[in-house]
mmCIF file of C-alpha atoms in Angstrom:
data_model
loop_
_atom_site.group_PDB
_atom_site.id
_atom_site.type_symbol
_atom_site.label_atom_id
_atom_site.label_comp_id
_atom_site.label_asym_id
_atom_site.label_seq_id
_atom_site.Cartn_x
_atom_site.Cartn_y
_atom_site.Cartn_z
ATOM 1 C CA MET A 1 0.000 0.000 0.000
ATOM 2 C CA LYS A 2 1.302 3.387 -0.844
ATOM 3 C CA LEU A 3 0.795 6.548 1.093
ATOM 4 C CA VAL A 4 1.478 9.698 -0.857
ATOM 5 C CA MET A 5 2.194 12.583 1.445
ATOM 6 C CA MET A 6 2.047 16.190 0.435
ATOM 7 C CA SER A 7 4.566 15.677 -2.286
ATOM 8 C CA VAL A 8 2.601 17.070 -5.143
ATOM 9 C CA VAL A 9 2.755 20.017 -7.451
ATOM 10 C CA GLY A 10 4.443 22.793 -5.801
ATOM 11 C CA LEU A 11 5.676 26.234 -5.686
ATOM 12 C CA VAL A 12 6.764 27.849 -2.557
ATOM 13 C CA PHE A 13 7.297 31.537 -2.552
ATOM 14 C CA SER A 14 6.793 32.333 1.023
ATOM 15 C CA GLN A 15 7.952 35.928 1.521
ATOM 16 C CA ALA A 16 8.606 37.889 -1.631
ATOM 17 C CA ALA A 17 11.151 40.577 -2.095
ATOM 18 C CA TYR A 18 9.369 43.896 -2.081
ATOM 19 C CA ALA A 19 7.613 43.830 1.280
ATOM 20 C CA GLN A 20 10.645 42.551 3.141
ATOM 21 C CA THR A 21 12.802 45.456 2.036
ATOM 22 C CA GLU A 22 10.561 48.139 3.457
ATOM 23 C CA PRO A 23 11.582 49.785 6.747
ATOM 24 C CA GLY A 24 9.789 48.719 9.879
ATOM 25 C CA GLY A 25 6.667 50.603 10.935
ATOM 26 C CA SER A 26 3.649 50.527 13.200
ATOM 27 C CA ASP A 27 1.294 49.015 10.604
ATOM 28 C CA TRP A 28 1.046 45.355 9.673
ATOM 29 C CA VAL A 29 2.345 44.262 6.267
ATOM 30 C CA VAL A 30 0.549 41.087 5.118
ATOM 31 C CA GLN A 31 1.438 38.745 2.243
ATOM 32 C CA ILE A 32 -0.695 35.901 0.856
ATOM 33 C CA SER A 33 0.890 33.209 -1.304
ATOM 34 C CA PRO A 34 -1.041 30.311 -2.833
ATOM 35 C CA TYR A 35 1.623 27.869 -3.982
ATOM 36 C CA LEU A 36 2.565 24.594 -5.620
ATOM 37 C CA TRP A 37 5.544 22.276 -5.166
ATOM 38 C CA ALA A 38 6.842 19.883 -7.869
ATOM 39 C CA SER A 39 8.046 17.313 -5.377
ATOM 40 C CA GLY A 40 8.888 13.654 -5.436
ATOM 41 C CA LEU A 41 8.645 11.372 -2.417
ATOM 42 C CA LYS A 42 11.001 8.792 -0.943
ATOM 43 C CA GLY A 43 10.979 6.925 2.369
ATOM 44 C CA ASN A 44 9.225 4.261 4.431
ATOM 45 C CA ILE A 45 5.574 4.250 5.513
ATOM 46 C CA SER A 46 3.065 2.168 7.434
ATOM 47 C CA PRO A 47 -0.394 3.749 7.084
ATOM 48 C CA PHE A 48 -2.210 0.964 9.008
ATOM 49 C CA ARG A 49 -1.236 -0.547 12.344
ATOM 50 C CA PRO A 50 -1.748 -4.175 11.185
ATOM 51 C CA GLY A 51 0.162 -3.536 7.959
ATOM 52 C CA PRO A 52 3.875 -3.804 7.257
ATOM 53 C CA THR A 53 6.253 -0.893 6.792
ATOM 54 C CA VAL A 54 6.948 -0.565 3.080
ATOM 55 C CA PRO A 55 9.459 1.491 1.095
ATOM 56 C CA ILE A 56 8.128 4.121 -1.288
ATOM 57 C CA GLU A 57 9.839 6.100 -4.028
ATOM 58 C CA LYS A 58 7.895 8.243 -6.478
ATOM 59 C CA GLY A 59 8.863 10.936 -8.917
ATOM 60 C CA PHE A 60 6.706 13.982 -9.485
ATOM 61 C CA SER A 61 4.940 12.477 -12.523
ATOM 62 C CA GLU A 62 3.987 9.368 -10.522
ATOM 63 C CA VAL A 63 2.633 11.512 -7.702
ATOM 64 C CA MET A 64 0.468 13.429 -10.178
ATOM 65 C CA GLU A 65 -1.110 10.195 -11.414
ATOM 66 C CA ASP A 66 -2.533 9.555 -7.922
ATOM 67 C CA LEU A 67 -3.573 13.148 -7.162
ATOM 68 C CA ASN A 68 -7.252 13.986 -6.605
ATOM 69 C CA PHE A 69 -6.791 17.441 -5.091
ATOM 70 C CA GLY A 70 -4.025 19.590 -3.642
ATOM 71 C CA GLY A 71 -4.320 22.955 -1.911
ATOM 72 C CA PHE A 72 -1.438 25.066 -0.585
ATOM 73 C CA LEU A 73 -1.415 28.491 1.074
ATOM 74 C CA ASN A 74 1.149 30.608 2.913
ATOM 75 C CA VAL A 75 0.318 33.766 4.908
ATOM 76 C CA TRP A 76 3.061 35.998 6.275
ATOM 77 C CA ALA A 77 2.833 39.243 8.272
ATOM 78 C CA ARG A 78 5.214 41.718 9.891
ATOM 79 C CA ARG A 79 4.840 44.687 12.200
ATOM 80 C CA ASP A 80 8.071 46.498 13.009
ATOM 81 C CA LYS A 81 10.371 43.710 14.318
ATOM 82 C CA ILE A 82 7.622 41.128 14.943
ATOM 83 C CA VAL A 83 6.997 38.518 12.235
ATOM 84 C CA VAL A 84 4.375 35.755 12.049
ATOM 85 C CA SER A 85 3.679 33.127 9.398
ATOM 86 C CA GLY A 86 1.250 30.328 8.644
ATOM 87 C CA ASP A 87 1.557 27.577 6.049
ATOM 88 C CA MET A 88 -1.248 25.166 5.129
ATOM 89 C CA MET A 89 -1.206 22.120 2.870
ATOM 90 C CA PHE A 90 -3.994 19.657 2.053
ATOM 91 C CA VAL A 91 -3.546 16.745 -0.342
ATOM 92 C CA ASN A 92 -5.945 13.961 -1.354
ATOM 93 C CA THR A 93 -4.601 11.001 -3.369
ATOM 94 C CA THR A 94 -5.890 7.584 -4.423
ATOM 95 C CA ASN A 95 -3.620 4.671 -5.226
ATOM 96 C CA SER A 96 -5.300 1.753 -7.046
ATOM 97 C CA LYS A 97 -4.158 -1.816 -7.665
ATOM 98 C CA ALA A 98 -5.783 -4.824 -9.337
ATOM 99 C CA GLY A 99 -4.845 -8.482 -9.698
ATOM 100 C CA ASN A 100 -5.984 -12.054 -9.116
ATOM 101 C CA LEU A 101 -6.363 -13.966 -5.866
ATOM 102 C CA PRO A 102 -4.105 -16.975 -5.243
ATOM 103 C CA ALA A 103 -5.647 -20.310 -4.376
ATOM 104 C CA LEU A 104 -7.251 -20.173 -0.927
ATOM 105 C CA PRO A 105 -9.172 -22.792 1.112
ATOM 106 C CA GLY A 106 -12.536 -23.150 -0.612
ATOM 107 C CA ILE A 107 -11.722 -20.459 -3.210
ATOM 108 C CA PRO A 108 -10.227 -21.218 -6.627
ATOM 109 C CA ALA A 109 -7.228 -19.263 -7.865
ATOM 110 C CA GLY A 110 -7.581 -16.450 -10.396
ATOM 111 C CA ILE A 111 -10.559 -14.553 -8.961
ATOM 112 C CA PRO A 112 -10.169 -10.824 -9.837
ATOM 113 C CA VAL A 113 -9.545 -8.498 -6.884
ATOM 114 C CA SER A 114 -8.942 -4.749 -6.758
ATOM 115 C CA GLY A 115 -8.069 -2.314 -4.014
ATOM 116 C CA ASP A 116 -7.848 1.435 -3.461
ATOM 117 C CA VAL A 117 -6.042 3.411 -0.769
ATOM 118 C CA ASP A 118 -7.517 6.894 -0.387
ATOM 119 C CA THR A 119 -5.172 9.198 1.536
ATOM 120 C CA LYS A 120 -5.922 12.656 2.938
ATOM 121 C CA GLU A 121 -3.095 14.680 4.441
ATOM 122 C CA PHE A 122 -3.320 18.011 6.229
ATOM 123 C CA MET A 123 -0.360 20.006 7.529
ATOM 124 C CA LEU A 124 -0.412 23.382 9.267
ATOM 125 C CA THR A 125 2.720 25.260 10.329
ATOM 126 C CA LEU A 126 2.456 28.308 12.592
ATOM 127 C CA GLN A 127 5.519 30.343 13.569
ATOM 128 C CA ALA A 128 6.281 33.694 15.155
ATOM 129 C CA GLY A 129 9.572 35.474 15.608
ATOM 130 C CA TYR A 130 11.737 38.575 15.782
ATOM 131 C CA ARG A 131 13.729 40.425 13.116
ATOM 132 C CA PHE A 132 17.131 40.623 14.807
ATOM 133 C CA TYR A 133 19.043 42.029 11.813
ATOM 134 C CA ASP A 134 17.501 44.663 9.560
ATOM 135 C CA THR A 135 19.182 46.684 6.808
ATOM 136 C CA PRO A 136 17.917 47.759 3.354
ATOM 137 C CA GLU A 137 20.062 45.000 1.790
ATOM 138 C CA VAL A 138 19.806 42.117 4.274
ATOM 139 C CA THR A 139 17.292 40.956 6.921
ATOM 140 C CA LEU A 140 17.400 38.005 9.322
ATOM 141 C CA ASP A 141 14.431 36.635 11.314
ATOM 142 C CA GLY A 142 14.526 34.133 14.174
ATOM 143 C CA LEU A 143 11.412 31.907 14.332
ATOM 144 C CA ALA A 144 9.735 29.396 16.651
ATOM 145 C CA GLY A 145 6.440 27.553 16.456
ATOM 146 C CA ALA A 146 4.821 24.207 15.721
ATOM 147 C CA ARG A 147 3.813 22.006 12.789
ATOM 148 C CA TYR A 148 0.623 19.900 12.962
ATOM 149 C CA TRP A 149 0.172 16.784 10.816
ATOM 150 C CA HIS A 150 -3.000 14.753 10.216
ATOM 151 C CA VAL A 151 -2.975 11.682 7.949
ATOM 152 C CA SER A 152 -6.104 9.659 7.119
ATOM 153 C CA ASN A 153 -6.136 6.450 5.046
ATOM 154 C CA GLU A 154 -9.066 4.364 3.806
ATOM 155 C CA LEU A 155 -8.506 0.959 2.196
ATOM 156 C CA THR A 156 -11.269 -0.483 0.008
ATOM 157 C CA VAL A 157 -11.009 -4.045 -1.358
ATOM 158 C CA ASN A 158 -13.357 -5.434 -4.030
ATOM 159 C CA ALA A 159 -13.612 -9.191 -4.742
ATOM 160 C CA LEU A 160 -16.339 -11.772 -5.442
ATOM 161 C CA GLY A 161 -18.902 -9.002 -5.860
ATOM 162 C CA GLN A 162 -18.253 -7.766 -2.341
ATOM 163 C CA SER A 163 -16.594 -4.571 -1.078
ATOM 164 C CA ARG A 164 -14.957 -4.043 2.304
ATOM 165 C CA SER A 165 -13.408 -0.875 3.695
ATOM 166 C CA TYR A 166 -11.069 -0.108 6.563
ATOM 167 C CA LYS A 167 -10.155 3.398 7.719
ATOM 168 C CA GLU A 168 -7.461 4.652 10.065
ATOM 169 C CA SER A 169 -5.944 8.058 10.892
ATOM 170 C CA PHE A 170 -3.158 9.497 13.026
ATOM 171 C CA ASP A 171 -1.823 12.960 13.867
ATOM 172 C CA TRP A 172 0.923 14.712 15.811
ATOM 173 C CA PHE A 173 2.537 18.077 16.677
ATOM 174 C CA ASP A 174 6.171 18.986 16.079
ATOM 175 C CA PRO A 175 7.776 21.964 17.873
ATOM 176 C CA LEU A 176 10.014 23.992 15.550
ATOM 177 C CA VAL A 177 12.804 26.558 15.599
ATOM 178 C CA GLY A 178 14.007 28.269 12.456
ATOM 179 C CA ILE A 179 15.612 31.188 10.677
ATOM 180 C CA ARG A 180 14.772 33.166 7.558
ATOM 181 C CA GLY A 181 17.117 35.432 5.605
ATOM 182 C CA PHE A 182 16.544 37.878 2.761
ATOM 183 C CA ALA A 183 19.091 39.631 0.503
ATOM 184 C CA ARG A 184 18.378 42.348 -2.064
ATOM 185 C CA ILE A 185 20.212 41.945 -5.375
ATOM 186 C CA ASN A 186 18.799 45.057 -7.060
ATOM 187 C CA ASP A 187 15.466 46.897 -7.308
ATOM 188 C CA ARG A 188 13.761 43.921 -8.992
ATOM 189 C CA TRP A 189 15.664 40.828 -7.903
ATOM 190 C CA SER A 190 16.294 39.312 -4.490
ATOM 191 C CA ALA A 191 17.169 35.986 -2.854
ATOM 192 C CA GLN A 192 15.681 34.317 0.198
ATOM 193 C CA GLY A 193 16.452 31.301 2.336
ATOM 194 C CA GLN A 194 14.484 29.681 5.144
ATOM 195 C CA ALA A 195 15.197 26.644 7.305
ATOM 196 C CA ASP A 196 13.634 24.997 10.356
ATOM 197 C CA ILE A 197 14.240 21.935 12.503
ATOM 198 C CA GLY A 198 12.014 20.288 15.089
ATOM 199 C CA GLY A 199 10.223 17.249 16.392
ATOM 200 C CA PHE A 200 12.868 16.372 19.004
ATOM 201 C CA GLY A 201 10.897 13.267 19.991
ATOM 202 C CA VAL A 202 7.811 15.267 20.995
ATOM 203 C CA GLY A 203 5.888 14.307 17.842
ATOM 204 C CA SER A 204 8.244 12.980 15.212
ATOM 205 C CA ASP A 205 11.756 11.881 16.110
ATOM 206 C CA MET A 206 13.062 14.641 13.864
ATOM 207 C CA THR A 207 11.844 16.924 11.090
ATOM 208 C CA TRP A 208 13.610 19.605 9.091
ATOM 209 C CA SER A 209 12.901 21.814 6.114
ATOM 210 C CA VAL A 210 14.985 24.020 3.800
ATOM 211 C CA LEU A 211 13.686 26.467 1.204
ATOM 212 C CA ALA A 212 15.669 28.758 -1.121
ATOM 213 C CA THR A 213 14.119 31.080 -3.725
ATOM 214 C CA VAL A 214 15.005 33.822 -6.157
ATOM 215 C CA ASN A 215 12.332 36.527 -6.295
ATOM 216 C CA TYR A 216 11.292 39.037 -8.949
ATOM 217 C CA VAL A 217 9.143 42.115 -8.236
ATOM 218 C CA LEU A 218 6.325 42.660 -10.736
ATOM 219 C CA THR A 219 4.544 45.575 -9.025
ATOM 220 C CA ASP A 220 4.462 47.208 -5.611
ATOM 221 C CA ARG A 221 2.049 44.471 -4.513
ATOM 222 C CA ALA A 222 2.980 41.394 -6.545
ATOM 223 C CA SER A 223 6.087 39.215 -6.868
ATOM 224 C CA LEU A 224 7.104 35.909 -8.446
ATOM 225 C CA SER A 225 9.523 33.364 -6.958
ATOM 226 C CA VAL A 226 11.285 30.191 -8.091
ATOM 227 C CA GLY A 227 13.546 27.905 -6.094
ATOM 228 C CA TYR A 228 13.915 24.536 -4.398
ATOM 229 C CA ARG A 229 12.528 22.936 -1.238
ATOM 230 C CA VAL A 230 13.318 19.876 0.886
ATOM 231 C CA LEU A 231 11.077 18.586 3.706
ATOM 232 C CA ASP A 232 12.110 15.609 5.817
ATOM 233 C CA VAL A 233 10.109 13.936 8.610
ATOM 234 C CA ASP A 234 10.766 10.814 10.672
ATOM 235 C CA TYR A 235 7.620 9.751 12.569
ATOM 236 C CA ASP A 236 7.195 6.308 14.167
ATOM 237 C CA ASP A 237 4.608 5.776 16.903
ATOM 238 C CA ASP A 238 2.003 3.186 17.884
ATOM 239 C CA GLY A 239 2.413 1.159 14.691
ATOM 240 C CA HIS A 240 2.268 4.131 12.324
ATOM 241 C CA VAL A 241 5.403 4.989 10.358
ATOM 242 C CA PHE A 242 5.864 8.120 8.277
ATOM 243 C CA ASP A 243 9.587 8.415 7.498
ATOM 244 C CA THR A 244 9.796 10.394 4.252
ATOM 245 C CA ARG A 245 11.743 13.030 2.387
ATOM 246 C CA MET A 246 10.126 15.302 -0.182
ATOM 247 C CA LYS A 247 12.163 17.524 -2.464
ATOM 248 C CA GLY A 248 11.712 19.381 -5.698
ATOM 249 C CA PRO A 249 11.610 22.754 -7.473
ATOM 250 C CA VAL A 250 9.261 25.483 -6.316
ATOM 251 C CA ILE A 251 7.700 28.501 -8.032
ATOM 252 C CA GLY A 252 5.032 30.962 -7.053
ATOM 253 C CA ALA A 253 3.403 34.344 -6.693
ATOM 254 C CA THR A 254 2.845 36.606 -3.699
ATOM 255 C CA TRP A 255 0.317 39.387 -3.156
ATOM 256 C CA ARG A 256 1.041 42.064 -0.551
ATOM 257 C CA PHE A 257 -1.538 44.114 1.385
#
């Protein structure tokens, strides 16, 4: 059985150039970024307690074949030196297999059987922090927060004109610490990097994420970004295993208010 996490189409353009280069003030600056992420997936998973842990390795094109729906949104805000951010991802995939039953007691071999695993994954990251270095060319933010994961799987098996389903879900929280840096290249171009690490045995054993983008300013309120992202998580608890690494190019657009 295959569990496809949030490795799907993707673009991550969290904080675009223009708003980050403005001097601090008393008013909130807010940025909204719907995004996609062209990620593959590799690791080991066990979506059901009675089931075995199985290896999984999928490229982006294989992930897209299973995708039903994917939604991604980042919201970022700053007021003077205070920064806050939220990142939400929801992915629904279905992995289908078909074959023939082997010979079983009282059942002849060769009876057609099919199965589907429907997976829904929700992840929400909330962080807040302080801008401890602030110049027109370079800014650095220290961040802390938490990442919430919820994974739901439903297995449906069809054979001999009968259908049976089994559903299971699990979730956890990961505390996080991180840093974000921004560098202006010129009036239109900039670069940004963001990294976090967490888990520490509270939820997952360990999780970390790295994002790097190059940003281009279109207007005072709109920017585009392209880059690369890696997200790694190692969760193993009560029979559920979610030990995966997702990585791939990112691209996106940000609107500032």
